[in-house]
Structures are given as structure tokens and as C-alpha cells.
């Protein structure tokens, strides 16, 4: 049986308290291993190691040397691709077919993308005329922020964690990562890779545990953490924001969503169906950018609902290693309880269940796993809880609309504002509607197509701040103005 230890100052360490918790595979609820739970002592040690590393060889390294080292980390993840793939799929139950295309390659790429931005992006410079008839030269100089706490979720564990760690390290910071308690494996494996690549001790640290009164809270409340970057639920983001207010620490929050998709009658139906199948059901619906509300223009409403239903019927559920499988279980039995409670609520709120709505019979070997049926509803009122609250499961509600104005109003009628998807072949409509979406990201005729140089983040209750490209550099560095009197 595996043991998941903390990674502190370049070494794997058990908890002094010997407190551990189980890591179970959601495919069949089998025990993967025991995870050490960090107390205050382990978090203190990790933060102290990260702080000391800023003054050690890492702090003295040139930008070019750091970038070379991070390129090596990306290459080494790809060399150990199969180990990362197996670990991620065991923790999450997601199909290897998906993780081998998204989680692991993108997780590795995050160590390269930001190095290029850092190397190529200039800072500002201004020449100022001074009263003595001479002048002064001002220029911006970036310095690392210091010790960054990275608190990450379970849905795309490696990818979302390196999305923060990549730019943080490229900018010269050190990190203490608190991965989700559900998915400790790949963050731990990355510790081995850091050592193999010669990343100095203390630059990358991992502490395992839960949120409140555990590793998450101890880390985000730690006075020697200089900035916090968080991905997870909005309610958790609020708690972390309060912790960050002590000592005025900078914070980046990437939180929940209840993302709309607008399907206009002038869309290419094949593209819209293919895209909505992915945005609603990939990763068992556990993608923050996923679609849970679909608004379809009335003339094509029935055809769209029927075709999406056929798409769901063709999904193959099964074990991650089966190359035919495109749909795995939810991440845990606990999360399935939450999703099932919304399935029941949908029935109570008067939904017409087009397909799904329950727990599938997967046979004796898999029935203990966190399996769930992909589900489509129609007919719910706009104020139904199922239409307004983030479920984070493989389900969507489809509602007809008659005018562009109505569709925009429906899409924006939410406290969330992460992403929106628009399906139309009319480019004037595409940009007109996109500009009116109250969200951080809009896709037109695509979904989850990411250029890492662009801004990523949410509006309203979906987050604060932007990361990606130059936005990551702005978060992970302090820009100092240097004024030289000439
Ligand atoms: P979560 O908020 O429950 O947990 C996220 C992380 O925060 C975990 O590591 C957890 O242990 C930690 N945590 C929990 N309580 C804490 C506390 N009081 N103090 C410090 N740390 C604490 O979220 P989750 O269930 O792991 O992930 C699903 C959520 O994440 C969904 O709402 C989803 O929309 C969101 N998400 C957002 C994005 C984005 O980019 N906007 C991406 C992925 C997931």
C-alpha cells in the first residue's frame, strides 16, 4: 500500500503526529494508500524551507538558469508520463484517454509557457524632465513576491497546480503547495522530479491535509506566506480571502461557476453538439469552465435536445485504462452524494428528465465506486436551485429562448461569472453577444481552447484577478520603480 508523505526542503517527511487519512480510488472505492496529514509543525517547516531557499542558490540564480531548470522539469514529467498518468487516474478515476491528452501534457507544458513570457516581456521606462533643467530615468524592475501558498482542487490536480507553480517558480518565488485531500499523488510525484532535475531544496514543498483546522488553514494563515493563489469553491475563496487580509497578503482566486452556453439557430449544429457534449460531460462534468445551463433558440430546440440525448447515450462508462472509455466516475462518494442530492432536487423542482438522473448499475466489481449517470433536464423554472447553483457534475438544463436580448439576460442572470460559450456562424452576432457576457472567458464555436498567453479568471463570484501570460507575471512579481536622477 502506498504512503503519501509531505515534501519539505527536498525530502519526503511523515507527520510528527503520525496522523494519516485514507486515499481511495473512486472507480471501485479500493484503498490506494494512506496520506500524512500536516499539522502546524509540518506547515511551519515547509514555509521556513521555502523562505530559506529564497536566500540560497535559487535566489541567486539568473533568470536564464531558472528557465533552463524548469524546461528540464517539463521534460522529466514527460519522460515519466505513464507514472503521472496512472497516479492521476487512480486518484480521480478519469479515463486515461482524457488525462493523456489534457492533464499530463498540459501539466508539463505549464513549466515552459511562462518562461517564454518572462524572457520576452519588457517592463516600463519613463524619462522625466526635472526642475533643474536636467532629467531622471524611471524604470520598472520585477522582483519575486517571496513564498507563495498554492491551494488547489481535485478536478484537474496536476494541471491546475502547475498552472500556479510554473509561473511562480519562473518568476523566482518558492512555493508551498496544498493539494486537495482527494488527490495527493501527482503533487507528491512532482517532488521526486524536482530533486531529479536539481531544483534546490525548499523551492517546491508539498503539505497534505484538509482545509479548516488542517494544512489548508495553517498554510493560508501563516504570516511568512507572502501571497496566496487558490483554485476551488467560492465559499472557500471567501475564507482564504479573510486569512489573506491579515498582513495584507496578495491573493488570486479562481472559483466556481454556473456557466451558460448560448446556441443560436444559425449555428453549425454538428459543432454545437460536439462542443456541448464536451463542455457538459467531459471529466464527468467536473470542470470549472463546464456548461450547466444551455439556452437554445426555439426553432432548433427539439432537434438540439434530441441530438444531445443521443450523444449521452453513446458515452461509454468504465475503467480508466480501457481505451474505449470516455466517462469515468465522480471524484468521491462524498461528491456523488452532493450531485445525487441535486438530481433528486431537480425532480422535486419539476424537471423533465430527458436522460439519466440516477446511479448506473456498473456490475459487482465497480458498484462501490462513485458512478453517476450523465443527465439532461428541461422544463425547470429560471429560479430553480438546480439552474442557479453549481452542481459540478455531468448534468445540464436546456431551456429555449426567442431573442438575442433574452438569451443574454438569461446567461447573465447568475452570481457567477467564469465562462460562457456561444454557438453561431454569424460573426457580428458572436462578438456582439460575447462582449455583453458578464464573465472572464468567452468561447465562440469552441470550448476549453486555451492559449496560455491570454488572461484567465472569473468575474463576479467566480474569482478575483487574472492569471496567464503577463497576468501571471504581474501576480507573481512585485514591480519596483527605480528612479535615477541624471
Ligand atoms: P474546495 O474549495 O473544497 O477545495 C479546494 C482546496 O482548498 C482544497 O485543497 C481544500 O483542501 C482547500 N481548502 C478547503 N477549505 C479550506 C480552508 N478553510 N482554508 C484553506 N484551504 C481550504 O474545492 P474543490 O471541491 O476541491 O474543487 C471544486 C471547486 O473548484 C468547484 O467550485 C470548481 O468550480 C472550482 N474550480 C475553479 C476553477 C477555476 O479556475 N475557476 C478551476 C477548477 C475548479
Short mmCIF file of C-alpha atoms and ligand atoms in Angstrom, two decimals:
data_model
loop_
_atom_site.label_atom_id
_atom_site.label_comp_id
_atom_site.label_asym_id
_atom_site.label_seq_id
_atom_site.Cartn_x
_atom_site.Cartn_y
_atom_site.Cartn_z
CA UNK A 1 0.00 0.00 0.00
CA UNK A 2 1.25 3.49 -0.91
CA UNK A 3 2.16 6.18 1.59
CA UNK A 4 1.88 9.84 0.61
CA UNK A 5 4.30 11.96 2.62
CA UNK A 6 4.90 15.69 2.66
CA UNK A 7 7.76 17.04 0.55
CA UNK A 8 9.67 19.57 2.65
CA UNK A 9 13.10 21.02 1.93
CA UNK A 10 13.81 18.40 -0.73
CA UNK A 11 12.90 15.43 1.45
CA UNK A 12 9.83 13.26 1.94
CA UNK A 13 8.63 13.57 5.52
CA UNK A 14 5.99 11.86 7.67
CA UNK A 15 3.81 13.87 10.04
CA UNK A 16 5.25 14.18 13.54
CA UNK A 17 1.74 13.47 14.88
CA UNK A 18 1.59 10.29 12.76
CA UNK A 19 -1.90 11.39 11.70
CA UNK A 20 -2.93 9.90 8.37
CA UNK A 21 -6.07 9.60 6.27
CA UNK A 22 -7.19 7.24 3.50
CA UNK A 23 -6.87 7.89 -0.22
CA UNK A 24 -9.47 5.81 -2.07
CA UNK A 25 -9.94 5.25 -5.80
CA UNK A 26 -13.42 6.38 -6.94
CA UNK A 27 -13.55 3.68 -9.64
CA UNK A 28 -14.24 0.90 -7.10
CA UNK A 29 -13.59 2.52 -3.71
CA UNK A 30 -10.39 0.47 -3.27
CA UNK A 31 -7.74 1.81 -0.91
CA UNK A 32 -4.81 3.42 -2.79
CA UNK A 33 -2.82 4.36 0.28
CA UNK A 34 -2.51 6.47 3.40
CA UNK A 35 -1.84 10.21 3.30
CA UNK A 36 0.04 12.02 6.07
CA UNK A 37 -1.89 14.98 7.43
CA UNK A 38 0.20 18.08 8.09
CA UNK A 39 -0.17 19.86 11.40
CA UNK A 40 1.14 23.30 12.27
CA UNK A 41 4.68 21.86 12.69
CA UNK A 42 4.90 20.50 9.12
CA UNK A 43 3.42 23.68 7.64
CA UNK A 44 5.89 25.79 9.65
CA UNK A 45 8.77 23.62 8.41
CA UNK A 46 7.63 23.87 4.77
CA UNK A 47 7.23 27.66 4.93
CA UNK A 48 10.61 28.03 6.66
CA UNK A 49 12.24 25.87 3.96
CA UNK A 50 10.63 27.97 1.24
CA UNK A 51 11.82 31.15 2.90
CA UNK A 52 15.37 29.88 3.34
CA UNK A 53 15.51 28.79 -0.32
CA UNK A 54 14.89 32.40 -1.39
CA UNK A 55 18.22 33.31 0.23
CA UNK A 56 20.02 30.21 -1.08
CA UNK A 57 21.19 29.20 -4.59
CA UNK A 58 17.67 29.65 -6.03
CA UNK A 59 17.59 33.33 -5.08
CA UNK A 60 20.97 33.90 -6.70
CA UNK A 61 20.17 32.05 -9.93
CA UNK A 62 19.85 34.08 -13.12
CA UNK A 63 16.51 34.09 -14.92
CA UNK A 64 18.06 32.09 -17.77
CA UNK A 65 19.29 29.40 -15.34
CA UNK A 66 15.86 29.15 -13.71
CA UNK A 67 14.17 28.82 -17.09
CA UNK A 68 16.59 26.04 -18.09
CA UNK A 69 15.83 24.17 -14.89
CA UNK A 70 12.06 24.47 -15.39
CA UNK A 71 12.40 23.27 -19.00
CA UNK A 72 14.09 20.19 -17.53
CA UNK A 73 11.17 19.70 -15.10
CA UNK A 74 8.71 19.78 -18.04
CA UNK A 75 10.83 17.27 -19.94
CA UNK A 76 11.14 14.97 -16.93
CA UNK A 77 7.34 14.92 -16.37
CA UNK A 78 7.00 13.83 -19.99
CA UNK A 79 9.68 11.14 -19.50
CA UNK A 80 7.72 9.81 -16.51
CA UNK A 81 4.43 10.40 -18.34
CA UNK A 82 2.97 6.95 -17.63
CA UNK A 83 3.61 7.19 -13.88
CA UNK A 84 1.92 10.61 -13.72
CA UNK A 85 -0.95 9.30 -15.86
CA UNK A 86 -1.55 6.22 -13.70
CA UNK A 87 -1.32 8.24 -10.46
CA UNK A 88 -3.77 10.89 -11.70
CA UNK A 89 -6.28 8.33 -12.99
CA UNK A 90 -6.12 6.29 -9.80
CA UNK A 91 -6.82 9.37 -7.66
CA UNK A 92 -9.60 10.80 -9.84
CA UNK A 93 -10.96 7.79 -11.78
CA UNK A 94 -10.84 9.81 -15.01
CA UNK A 95 -10.30 7.94 -18.29
CA UNK A 96 -6.66 7.68 -19.42
CA UNK A 97 -7.86 8.70 -22.88
CA UNK A 98 -8.66 12.15 -21.43
CA UNK A 99 -5.84 12.55 -18.90
CA UNK A 100 -3.22 11.61 -21.52
CA UNK A 101 -4.48 14.45 -23.74
CA UNK A 102 -5.23 17.11 -21.15
CA UNK A 103 -3.98 16.66 -17.58
CA UNK A 104 -0.44 15.39 -18.00
CA UNK A 105 0.77 17.13 -21.21
CA UNK A 106 -0.75 20.45 -20.16
CA UNK A 107 0.57 19.94 -16.64
CA UNK A 108 4.09 19.61 -18.05
CA UNK A 109 3.63 22.48 -20.53
CA UNK A 110 2.88 24.89 -17.68
CA UNK A 111 6.61 24.80 -16.78
CA UNK A 112 7.59 26.07 -20.24
CA UNK A 113 4.88 28.52 -21.27
CA UNK A 114 5.61 31.14 -18.65
CA UNK A 115 9.38 31.04 -19.02
CA UNK A 116 8.95 32.34 -22.55
CA UNK A 117 6.63 35.14 -21.41
CA UNK A 118 9.06 36.15 -18.68
CA UNK A 119 12.03 36.16 -21.03
CA UNK A 120 10.25 38.25 -23.66
CA UNK A 121 8.12 40.73 -21.76
CA UNK A 122 9.67 44.15 -21.05
CA UNK A 123 8.83 46.41 -18.12
CA UNK A 124 8.09 50.14 -18.45
CA UNK A 125 10.55 53.06 -18.70
CA UNK A 126 9.91 56.83 -18.48
CA UNK A 127 12.24 59.80 -18.75
CA UNK A 128 11.18 62.72 -16.56
CA UNK A 129 12.25 66.35 -17.09
CA UNK A 130 13.25 67.81 -13.70
CA UNK A 131 13.02 71.48 -12.48
CA UNK A 132 16.82 71.88 -12.53
CA UNK A 133 16.74 71.52 -16.32
CA UNK A 134 18.07 68.01 -16.16
CA UNK A 135 16.18 64.72 -16.02
CA UNK A 136 15.55 61.45 -14.26
CA UNK A 137 15.21 57.94 -15.64
CA UNK A 138 12.48 55.70 -14.21
CA UNK A 139 12.31 52.02 -14.93
CA UNK A 140 10.30 49.10 -13.66
CA UNK A 141 12.14 46.18 -12.12
CA UNK A 142 10.42 42.91 -11.26
CA UNK A 143 11.31 41.00 -8.10
CA UNK A 144 9.74 37.75 -6.86
CA UNK A 145 6.97 38.13 -4.26
CA UNK A 146 8.57 35.52 -1.98
CA UNK A 147 6.87 32.44 -0.55
CA UNK A 148 3.68 31.59 -2.45
CA UNK A 149 0.99 29.31 -0.98
CA UNK A 150 -0.70 27.27 -3.71
CA UNK A 151 -4.03 25.72 -2.65
CA UNK A 152 -5.50 23.55 -5.38
CA UNK A 153 -8.60 21.41 -6.10
CA UNK A 154 -9.12 17.81 -7.20
CA UNK A 155 -10.70 18.08 -10.63
CA UNK A 156 -7.52 18.63 -12.69
CA UNK A 157 -4.94 18.10 -9.94
CA UNK A 158 -1.58 18.31 -11.76
CA UNK A 159 -2.69 20.77 -14.42
CA UNK A 160 -4.26 23.32 -12.05
CA UNK A 161 -1.40 23.05 -9.56
CA UNK A 162 1.40 23.54 -12.13
CA UNK A 163 -0.64 26.37 -13.69
CA UNK A 164 0.35 28.23 -10.49
CA UNK A 165 3.70 26.60 -9.66
CA UNK A 166 5.11 27.08 -13.21
CA UNK A 167 4.85 30.89 -13.31
CA UNK A 168 5.58 31.27 -9.58
CA UNK A 169 8.93 29.49 -9.95
CA UNK A 170 9.72 31.09 -13.32
CA UNK A 171 9.47 34.46 -11.54
CA UNK A 172 11.90 33.32 -8.82
CA UNK A 173 9.46 32.63 -5.98
CA UNK A 174 9.35 29.50 -3.85
CA UNK A 175 6.12 27.58 -3.22
CA UNK A 176 4.31 25.54 -0.60
CA UNK A 177 1.58 23.50 -2.30
CA UNK A 178 -1.52 22.14 -0.51
CA UNK A 179 -3.11 19.75 -2.98
CA UNK A 180 -6.67 18.58 -2.48
CA UNK A 181 -7.05 15.83 0.13
CA UNK A 182 -8.78 13.80 -2.60
CA UNK A 183 -5.81 13.84 -4.99
CA UNK A 184 -2.42 13.81 -3.25
CA UNK A 185 -0.47 11.68 -5.75
CA UNK A 186 0.82 13.83 -8.60
CA UNK A 187 1.90 16.74 -6.36
CA UNK A 188 3.95 14.20 -4.37
CA UNK A 189 5.44 12.64 -7.51
CA UNK A 190 6.46 16.09 -8.69
CA UNK A 191 8.68 16.32 -5.59
CA UNK A 192 10.75 13.40 -6.95
CA UNK A 193 11.00 15.17 -10.32
CA UNK A 194 12.19 18.40 -8.69
CA UNK A 195 15.03 16.51 -6.99
CA UNK A 196 15.94 14.61 -10.16
CA UNK A 197 16.19 17.88 -12.09
CA UNK A 198 18.37 19.59 -9.47
CA UNK A 199 15.82 22.16 -8.29
CA UNK A 200 17.31 23.37 -4.98
CA UNK A 201 15.79 22.08 -1.74
CA UNK A 202 12.98 24.24 -0.35
CA UNK A 203 11.92 25.72 -3.71
CA UNK A 204 8.98 23.30 -4.13
CA UNK A 205 7.28 21.99 -0.99
CA UNK A 206 4.09 19.97 -0.51
CA UNK A 207 1.97 19.62 2.63
CA UNK A 208 -1.00 17.27 2.66
CA UNK A 209 -4.23 17.60 4.57
CA UNK A 210 -7.67 19.18 4.67
CA UNK A 211 -8.89 22.78 4.77
CA UNK A 212 -10.26 24.02 8.11
CA UNK A 213 -8.09 23.32 11.19
CA UNK A 214 -5.68 21.46 8.94
CA UNK A 215 -2.92 22.08 6.38
CA UNK A 216 -5.02 24.46 4.21
CA UNK A 217 -5.89 26.84 7.04
CA UNK A 218 -2.42 26.65 8.68
CA UNK A 219 -0.78 27.49 5.35
CA UNK A 220 -3.04 30.35 4.28
CA UNK A 221 -2.94 31.88 7.79
CA UNK A 222 0.87 31.64 8.01
CA UNK A 223 2.39 35.07 8.48
CA UNK A 224 5.51 34.22 6.43
CA UNK A 225 3.50 33.34 3.32
CA UNK A 226 3.77 36.40 1.05
CA UNK A 227 0.92 35.65 -1.40
CA UNK A 228 -1.81 33.04 -1.84
CA UNK A 229 -3.12 31.58 -5.06
CA UNK A 230 -6.24 29.47 -4.75
CA UNK A 231 -8.49 27.41 -7.04
CA UNK A 232 -11.66 25.93 -5.61
CA UNK A 233 -15.12 26.77 -4.38
CA UNK A 234 -16.28 30.35 -3.94
CA UNK A 235 -17.14 29.78 -0.24
CA UNK A 236 -13.59 28.53 0.42
CA UNK A 237 -12.23 31.52 -1.51
CA UNK A 238 -14.06 33.85 0.88
CA UNK A 239 -12.44 32.16 3.91
CA UNK A 240 -8.99 32.33 2.32
CA UNK A 241 -9.52 35.98 1.41
CA UNK A 242 -10.17 36.74 5.08
CA UNK A 243 -6.95 34.91 6.02
CA UNK A 244 -5.04 36.89 3.37
CA UNK A 245 -6.29 40.20 4.76
CA UNK A 246 -4.06 39.70 7.81
CA UNK A 247 -0.72 41.16 6.80
CA UNK A 248 -2.24 42.47 3.52
CA UNK A 249 -1.07 39.47 1.51
CA UNK A 250 -1.86 39.44 -2.19
CA UNK A 251 -4.37 36.88 -3.39
CA UNK A 252 -5.57 35.30 -6.61
CA UNK A 253 -8.89 33.41 -6.52
CA UNK A 254 -10.13 31.11 -9.27
CA UNK A 255 -13.51 29.89 -8.06
CA UNK A 256 -16.77 28.26 -9.07
CA UNK A 257 -19.10 28.83 -11.99
CA UNK A 258 -22.58 28.11 -13.38
CA UNK A 259 -21.60 28.62 -16.96
CA UNK A 260 -24.10 29.26 -19.75
CA UNK A 261 -23.97 28.12 -23.34
CA UNK A 262 -25.97 30.07 -25.96
CA UNK A 263 -26.93 28.07 -29.03
CA UNK A 264 -28.35 30.21 -31.84
CA UNK A 265 -30.43 28.84 -34.72
CA UNK A 266 -27.70 29.98 -37.15
CA UNK A 267 -25.08 27.72 -35.52
CA UNK A 268 -23.37 24.75 -37.11
CA UNK A 269 -25.36 22.09 -35.23
CA UNK A 270 -22.66 19.41 -35.50
CA UNK A 271 -20.11 21.71 -33.88
CA UNK A 272 -22.57 22.83 -31.20
CA UNK A 273 -23.47 19.26 -30.25
CA UNK A 274 -19.85 18.08 -30.22
CA UNK A 275 -18.80 21.11 -28.13
CA UNK A 276 -21.69 20.83 -25.66
CA UNK A 277 -21.05 17.11 -25.22
CA UNK A 278 -17.55 18.01 -24.09
CA UNK A 279 -18.39 21.12 -22.07
CA UNK A 280 -21.17 19.40 -20.11
CA UNK A 281 -19.84 15.86 -19.71
CA UNK A 282 -16.04 15.65 -20.05
CA UNK A 283 -14.26 14.77 -16.79
CA UNK A 284 -17.68 13.66 -15.51
CA UNK A 285 -18.77 17.32 -15.58
CA UNK A 286 -16.11 18.28 -13.03
CA UNK A 287 -14.58 21.20 -14.93
CA UNK A 288 -14.94 24.72 -13.55
CA UNK A 289 -15.47 26.00 -17.11
CA UNK A 290 -18.10 23.35 -17.88
CA UNK A 291 -21.61 24.13 -19.07
CA UNK A 292 -24.54 23.51 -16.70
CA UNK A 293 -27.04 25.90 -18.35
CA UNK A 294 -27.80 25.58 -22.08
CA UNK A 295 -30.03 28.13 -23.82
CA UNK A 296 -31.16 27.10 -27.31
CA UNK A 297 -33.04 29.27 -29.85
CA UNK A 298 -36.57 27.89 -30.14
CA UNK A 299 -36.59 26.74 -33.83
CA UNK A 300 -33.78 24.25 -33.14
CA UNK A 301 -34.63 23.44 -29.50
CA UNK A 302 -36.21 19.99 -30.02
CA UNK A 303 -33.56 18.88 -32.51
CA UNK A 304 -30.77 20.02 -30.20
CA UNK A 305 -32.21 18.22 -27.13
CA UNK A 306 -32.65 15.01 -29.16
CA UNK A 307 -29.16 15.08 -30.58
CA UNK A 308 -27.56 15.80 -27.20
CA UNK A 309 -29.56 12.91 -25.73
CA UNK A 310 -28.18 10.61 -28.46
CA UNK A 311 -24.69 11.88 -27.67
CA UNK A 312 -25.13 10.96 -24.00
CA UNK A 313 -26.45 7.51 -24.95
CA UNK A 314 -23.20 6.89 -26.84
CA UNK A 315 -20.92 7.68 -23.87
CA UNK A 316 -19.02 4.64 -22.66
CA UNK A 317 -18.62 4.33 -18.89
CA UNK A 318 -15.84 2.19 -17.46
CA UNK A 319 -12.37 1.79 -16.03
CA UNK A 320 -9.75 4.48 -16.78
CA UNK A 321 -7.36 2.12 -18.60
CA UNK A 322 -9.98 0.98 -21.15
CA UNK A 323 -9.14 2.95 -24.36
CA UNK A 324 -12.82 2.93 -25.42
CA UNK A 325 -14.00 4.61 -22.20
CA UNK A 326 -14.80 8.31 -22.27
CA UNK A 327 -16.70 8.70 -18.99
CA UNK A 328 -15.40 7.86 -15.50
CA UNK A 329 -16.87 8.18 -12.01
CA UNK A 330 -17.12 11.33 -9.89
CA UNK A 331 -14.09 12.03 -7.69
CA UNK A 332 -15.52 10.56 -4.46
CA UNK A 333 -18.59 9.04 -2.86
CA UNK A 334 -18.96 12.25 -0.85
CA UNK A 335 -19.12 14.33 -4.03
CA UNK A 336 -21.55 11.83 -5.54
CA UNK A 337 -23.87 12.37 -2.55
CA UNK A 338 -23.85 16.08 -3.40
CA UNK A 339 -24.57 15.51 -7.11
CA UNK A 340 -27.29 12.94 -6.36
CA UNK A 341 -28.95 15.41 -3.98
CA UNK A 342 -29.25 17.82 -6.95
CA UNK A 343 -30.65 15.04 -9.14
CA UNK A 344 -33.37 14.50 -6.51
CA UNK A 345 -33.92 18.23 -6.17
CA UNK A 346 -34.37 18.55 -9.96
CA UNK A 347 -37.23 16.04 -9.78
CA UNK A 348 -38.77 17.95 -6.85
CA UNK A 349 -38.44 21.26 -8.70
CA UNK A 350 -40.40 19.83 -11.63
CA UNK A 351 -37.69 18.93 -14.17
CA UNK A 352 -38.40 16.81 -17.20
CA UNK A 353 -35.59 14.23 -17.13
CA UNK A 354 -34.50 13.79 -20.77
CA UNK A 355 -31.91 11.17 -19.84
CA UNK A 356 -30.11 9.96 -16.72
CA UNK A 357 -30.98 11.20 -13.26
CA UNK A 358 -29.64 8.33 -11.19
CA UNK A 359 -26.81 5.94 -10.36
CA UNK A 360 -25.92 3.38 -13.05
CA UNK A 361 -25.53 -0.32 -12.37
CA UNK A 362 -21.85 -0.90 -13.14
CA UNK A 363 -21.74 -4.52 -12.03
CA UNK A 364 -20.34 -6.10 -8.85
CA UNK A 365 -16.70 -5.02 -9.43
CA UNK A 366 -17.48 -1.31 -9.81
CA UNK A 367 -20.73 -0.73 -7.93
CA UNK A 368 -18.85 0.51 -4.83
CA UNK A 369 -17.35 3.33 -6.94
CA UNK A 370 -18.67 6.89 -7.29
CA UNK A 371 -20.53 6.29 -10.55
CA UNK A 372 -23.28 8.61 -11.74
CA UNK A 373 -25.44 8.88 -14.84
CA UNK A 374 -24.87 11.78 -17.23
CA UNK A 375 -28.08 13.75 -17.08
CA UNK A 376 -30.07 16.25 -19.15
CA UNK A 377 -33.11 18.17 -17.88
CA UNK A 378 -35.59 20.52 -19.50
CA UNK A 379 -38.61 22.40 -18.14
CA UNK A 380 -37.23 23.91 -14.92
CA UNK A 381 -38.22 27.46 -13.92
CA UNK A 382 -35.45 30.09 -14.09
CA UNK A 383 -35.39 30.41 -10.30
CA UNK A 384 -34.93 26.66 -9.66
CA UNK A 385 -31.92 25.93 -7.42
CA UNK A 386 -30.69 23.38 -9.97
CA UNK A 387 -30.49 26.18 -12.56
CA UNK A 388 -28.72 28.58 -10.21
CA UNK A 389 -26.31 26.59 -8.01
CA UNK A 390 -23.05 25.00 -9.14
CA UNK A 391 -23.52 21.20 -9.14
CA UNK A 392 -20.09 20.23 -10.56
CA UNK A 393 -21.43 17.01 -12.07
CA UNK A 394 -22.24 15.63 -15.55
CA UNK A 395 -25.55 17.41 -16.00
CA UNK A 396 -27.13 20.35 -17.75
CA UNK A 397 -30.51 22.04 -18.04
CA UNK A 398 -31.65 23.09 -21.51
CA UNK A 399 -34.14 25.94 -21.96
CA UNK A 400 -35.46 27.59 -25.14
CA UNK A 401 -35.17 31.32 -25.93
CA UNK A 402 -36.70 33.56 -28.62
CA UNK A 403 -34.49 36.64 -28.94
CA UNK A 404 -30.82 37.54 -28.61
CA UNK A 405 -31.64 40.02 -25.82
CA UNK A 406 -33.49 37.33 -23.87
CA UNK A 407 -30.57 34.90 -24.25
CA UNK A 408 -28.07 37.48 -22.99
CA UNK A 409 -30.27 38.35 -19.99
CA UNK A 410 -30.71 34.66 -19.08
CA UNK A 411 -26.98 33.95 -19.41
CA UNK A 412 -26.07 36.87 -17.14
CA UNK A 413 -28.74 36.11 -14.53
CA UNK A 414 -26.30 34.48 -12.08
CA UNK A 415 -23.98 35.48 -9.26
CA UNK A 416 -21.18 33.58 -11.00
CA UNK A 417 -19.14 34.85 -13.97
CA UNK A 418 -16.48 32.39 -15.05
CA UNK A 419 -17.11 31.46 -18.68
CA UNK A 420 -19.71 31.40 -21.47
CA UNK A 421 -19.91 29.56 -24.77
CA UNK A 422 -21.65 30.88 -27.89
CA UNK A 423 -22.59 28.82 -30.92
CA UNK A 424 -23.35 30.88 -34.06
CA UNK A 425 -21.98 31.19 -37.60
CA UNK A 426 -22.80 34.92 -37.62
CA UNK A 427 -19.56 36.66 -36.65
CA UNK A 428 -21.19 40.04 -35.95
CA UNK A 429 -23.56 38.34 -33.50
CA UNK A 430 -20.66 36.38 -32.00
CA UNK A 431 -18.71 39.45 -30.98
CA UNK A 432 -21.81 41.49 -30.07
CA UNK A 433 -23.04 38.79 -27.67
CA UNK A 434 -19.56 37.89 -26.37
CA UNK A 435 -18.91 41.48 -25.33
CA UNK A 436 -22.09 41.51 -23.24
CA UNK A 437 -21.33 38.31 -21.30
CA UNK A 438 -20.53 39.10 -17.63
CA UNK A 439 -17.70 36.55 -17.44
CA UNK A 440 -13.92 36.25 -17.56
CA UNK A 441 -13.75 33.91 -20.59
CA UNK A 442 -15.95 33.55 -23.67
CA UNK A 443 -15.62 30.83 -26.28
CA UNK A 444 -17.27 31.14 -29.68
CA UNK A 445 -17.72 27.85 -31.57
CA UNK A 446 -15.25 26.09 -29.28
CA UNK A 447 -14.72 25.27 -25.63
CA UNK A 448 -11.63 24.86 -23.38
CA UNK A 449 -9.38 26.07 -26.19
CA UNK A 450 -6.60 27.73 -24.20
CA UNK A 451 -3.72 29.93 -25.26
CA UNK A 452 -1.61 30.20 -22.10
CA UNK A 453 -0.54 33.73 -23.04
CA UNK A 454 -4.08 35.02 -22.50
CA UNK A 455 -5.92 36.17 -19.36
CA UNK A 456 -7.70 33.50 -17.29
CA UNK A 457 -10.02 34.23 -14.39
CA UNK A 458 -13.57 34.91 -13.33
CA UNK A 459 -15.91 37.86 -12.90
CA UNK A 460 -18.50 38.30 -10.11
CA UNK A 461 -18.33 35.42 -7.57
CA UNK A 462 -16.12 33.31 -9.84
CA UNK A 463 -12.90 34.91 -8.72
CA UNK A 464 -10.55 37.82 -8.28
CA UNK A 465 -7.61 38.60 -10.50
CA UNK A 466 -6.28 37.15 -13.72
CA UNK A 467 -3.52 34.65 -14.37
CA UNK A 468 -1.98 33.52 -17.67
CA UNK A 469 0.78 35.18 -19.72
CA UNK A 470 1.73 38.62 -18.49
CA UNK A 471 -1.09 38.50 -15.90
CA UNK A 472 0.71 35.66 -14.10
CA UNK A 473 3.93 37.67 -14.12
CA UNK A 474 2.08 40.59 -12.57
CA UNK A 475 0.70 38.40 -9.78
CA UNK A 476 3.92 36.51 -9.03
CA UNK A 477 6.22 39.56 -9.03
CA UNK A 478 6.43 42.90 -7.29
CA UNK A 479 7.15 45.70 -9.75
CA UNK A 480 9.53 48.17 -8.20
CA UNK A 481 10.08 51.60 -9.79
CA UNK A 482 13.71 52.67 -9.83
CA UNK A 483 14.21 56.41 -10.32
CA UNK A 484 17.73 57.57 -11.25
CA UNK A 485 18.41 61.30 -11.22
CA UNK A 486 20.62 62.04 -14.19
P1 LIG B 1 -12.67 23.31 -2.33
O1 LIG B 1 -12.84 24.78 -2.20
O2 LIG B 1 -13.48 22.43 -1.46
O3 LIG B 1 -11.16 22.89 -2.06
C1 LIG B 1 -10.08 23.44 -2.78
C2 LIG B 1 -8.84 23.40 -1.93
O4 LIG B 1 -8.99 24.27 -0.81
C3 LIG B 1 -8.53 22.01 -1.35
O5 LIG B 1 -7.13 21.81 -1.39
C4 LIG B 1 -9.03 22.13 0.08
O6 LIG B 1 -8.42 21.25 0.98
C5 LIG B 1 -8.69 23.57 0.40
N1 LIG B 1 -9.49 24.16 1.48
C6 LIG B 1 -10.76 23.89 1.81
N2 LIG B 1 -11.15 24.66 2.85
C7 LIG B 1 -10.09 25.44 3.19
C8 LIG B 1 -9.84 26.43 4.18
N3 LIG B 1 -10.78 26.78 5.08
N4 LIG B 1 -8.63 27.02 4.24
C9 LIG B 1 -7.67 26.68 3.35
N5 LIG B 1 -7.83 25.74 2.39
C10 LIG B 1 -9.02 25.13 2.31
O7 LIG B 1 -12.89 22.99 -3.87
P2 LIG B 1 -12.89 21.53 -4.57
O8 LIG B 1 -14.16 20.85 -4.18
O9 LIG B 1 -11.58 20.89 -4.34
O10 LIG B 1 -12.96 21.93 -6.13
C11 LIG B 1 -14.15 22.15 -6.83
C12 LIG B 1 -14.42 23.65 -6.92
O11 LIG B 1 -13.32 24.29 -7.55
C13 LIG B 1 -15.62 23.98 -7.80
O12 LIG B 1 -16.35 25.02 -7.20
C14 LIG B 1 -14.98 24.47 -9.10
O13 LIG B 1 -15.77 25.33 -9.88
C15 LIG B 1 -13.76 25.16 -8.58
N6 LIG B 1 -12.75 25.27 -9.61
C16 LIG B 1 -12.48 26.51 -10.14
C17 LIG B 1 -11.53 26.65 -11.16
C18 LIG B 1 -11.23 27.99 -11.79
O14 LIG B 1 -10.23 28.09 -12.46
N7 LIG B 1 -12.04 28.99 -11.59
C19 LIG B 1 -10.84 25.52 -11.60
C20 LIG B 1 -11.13 24.27 -11.03
C21 LIG B 1 -12.08 24.17 -10.03
#
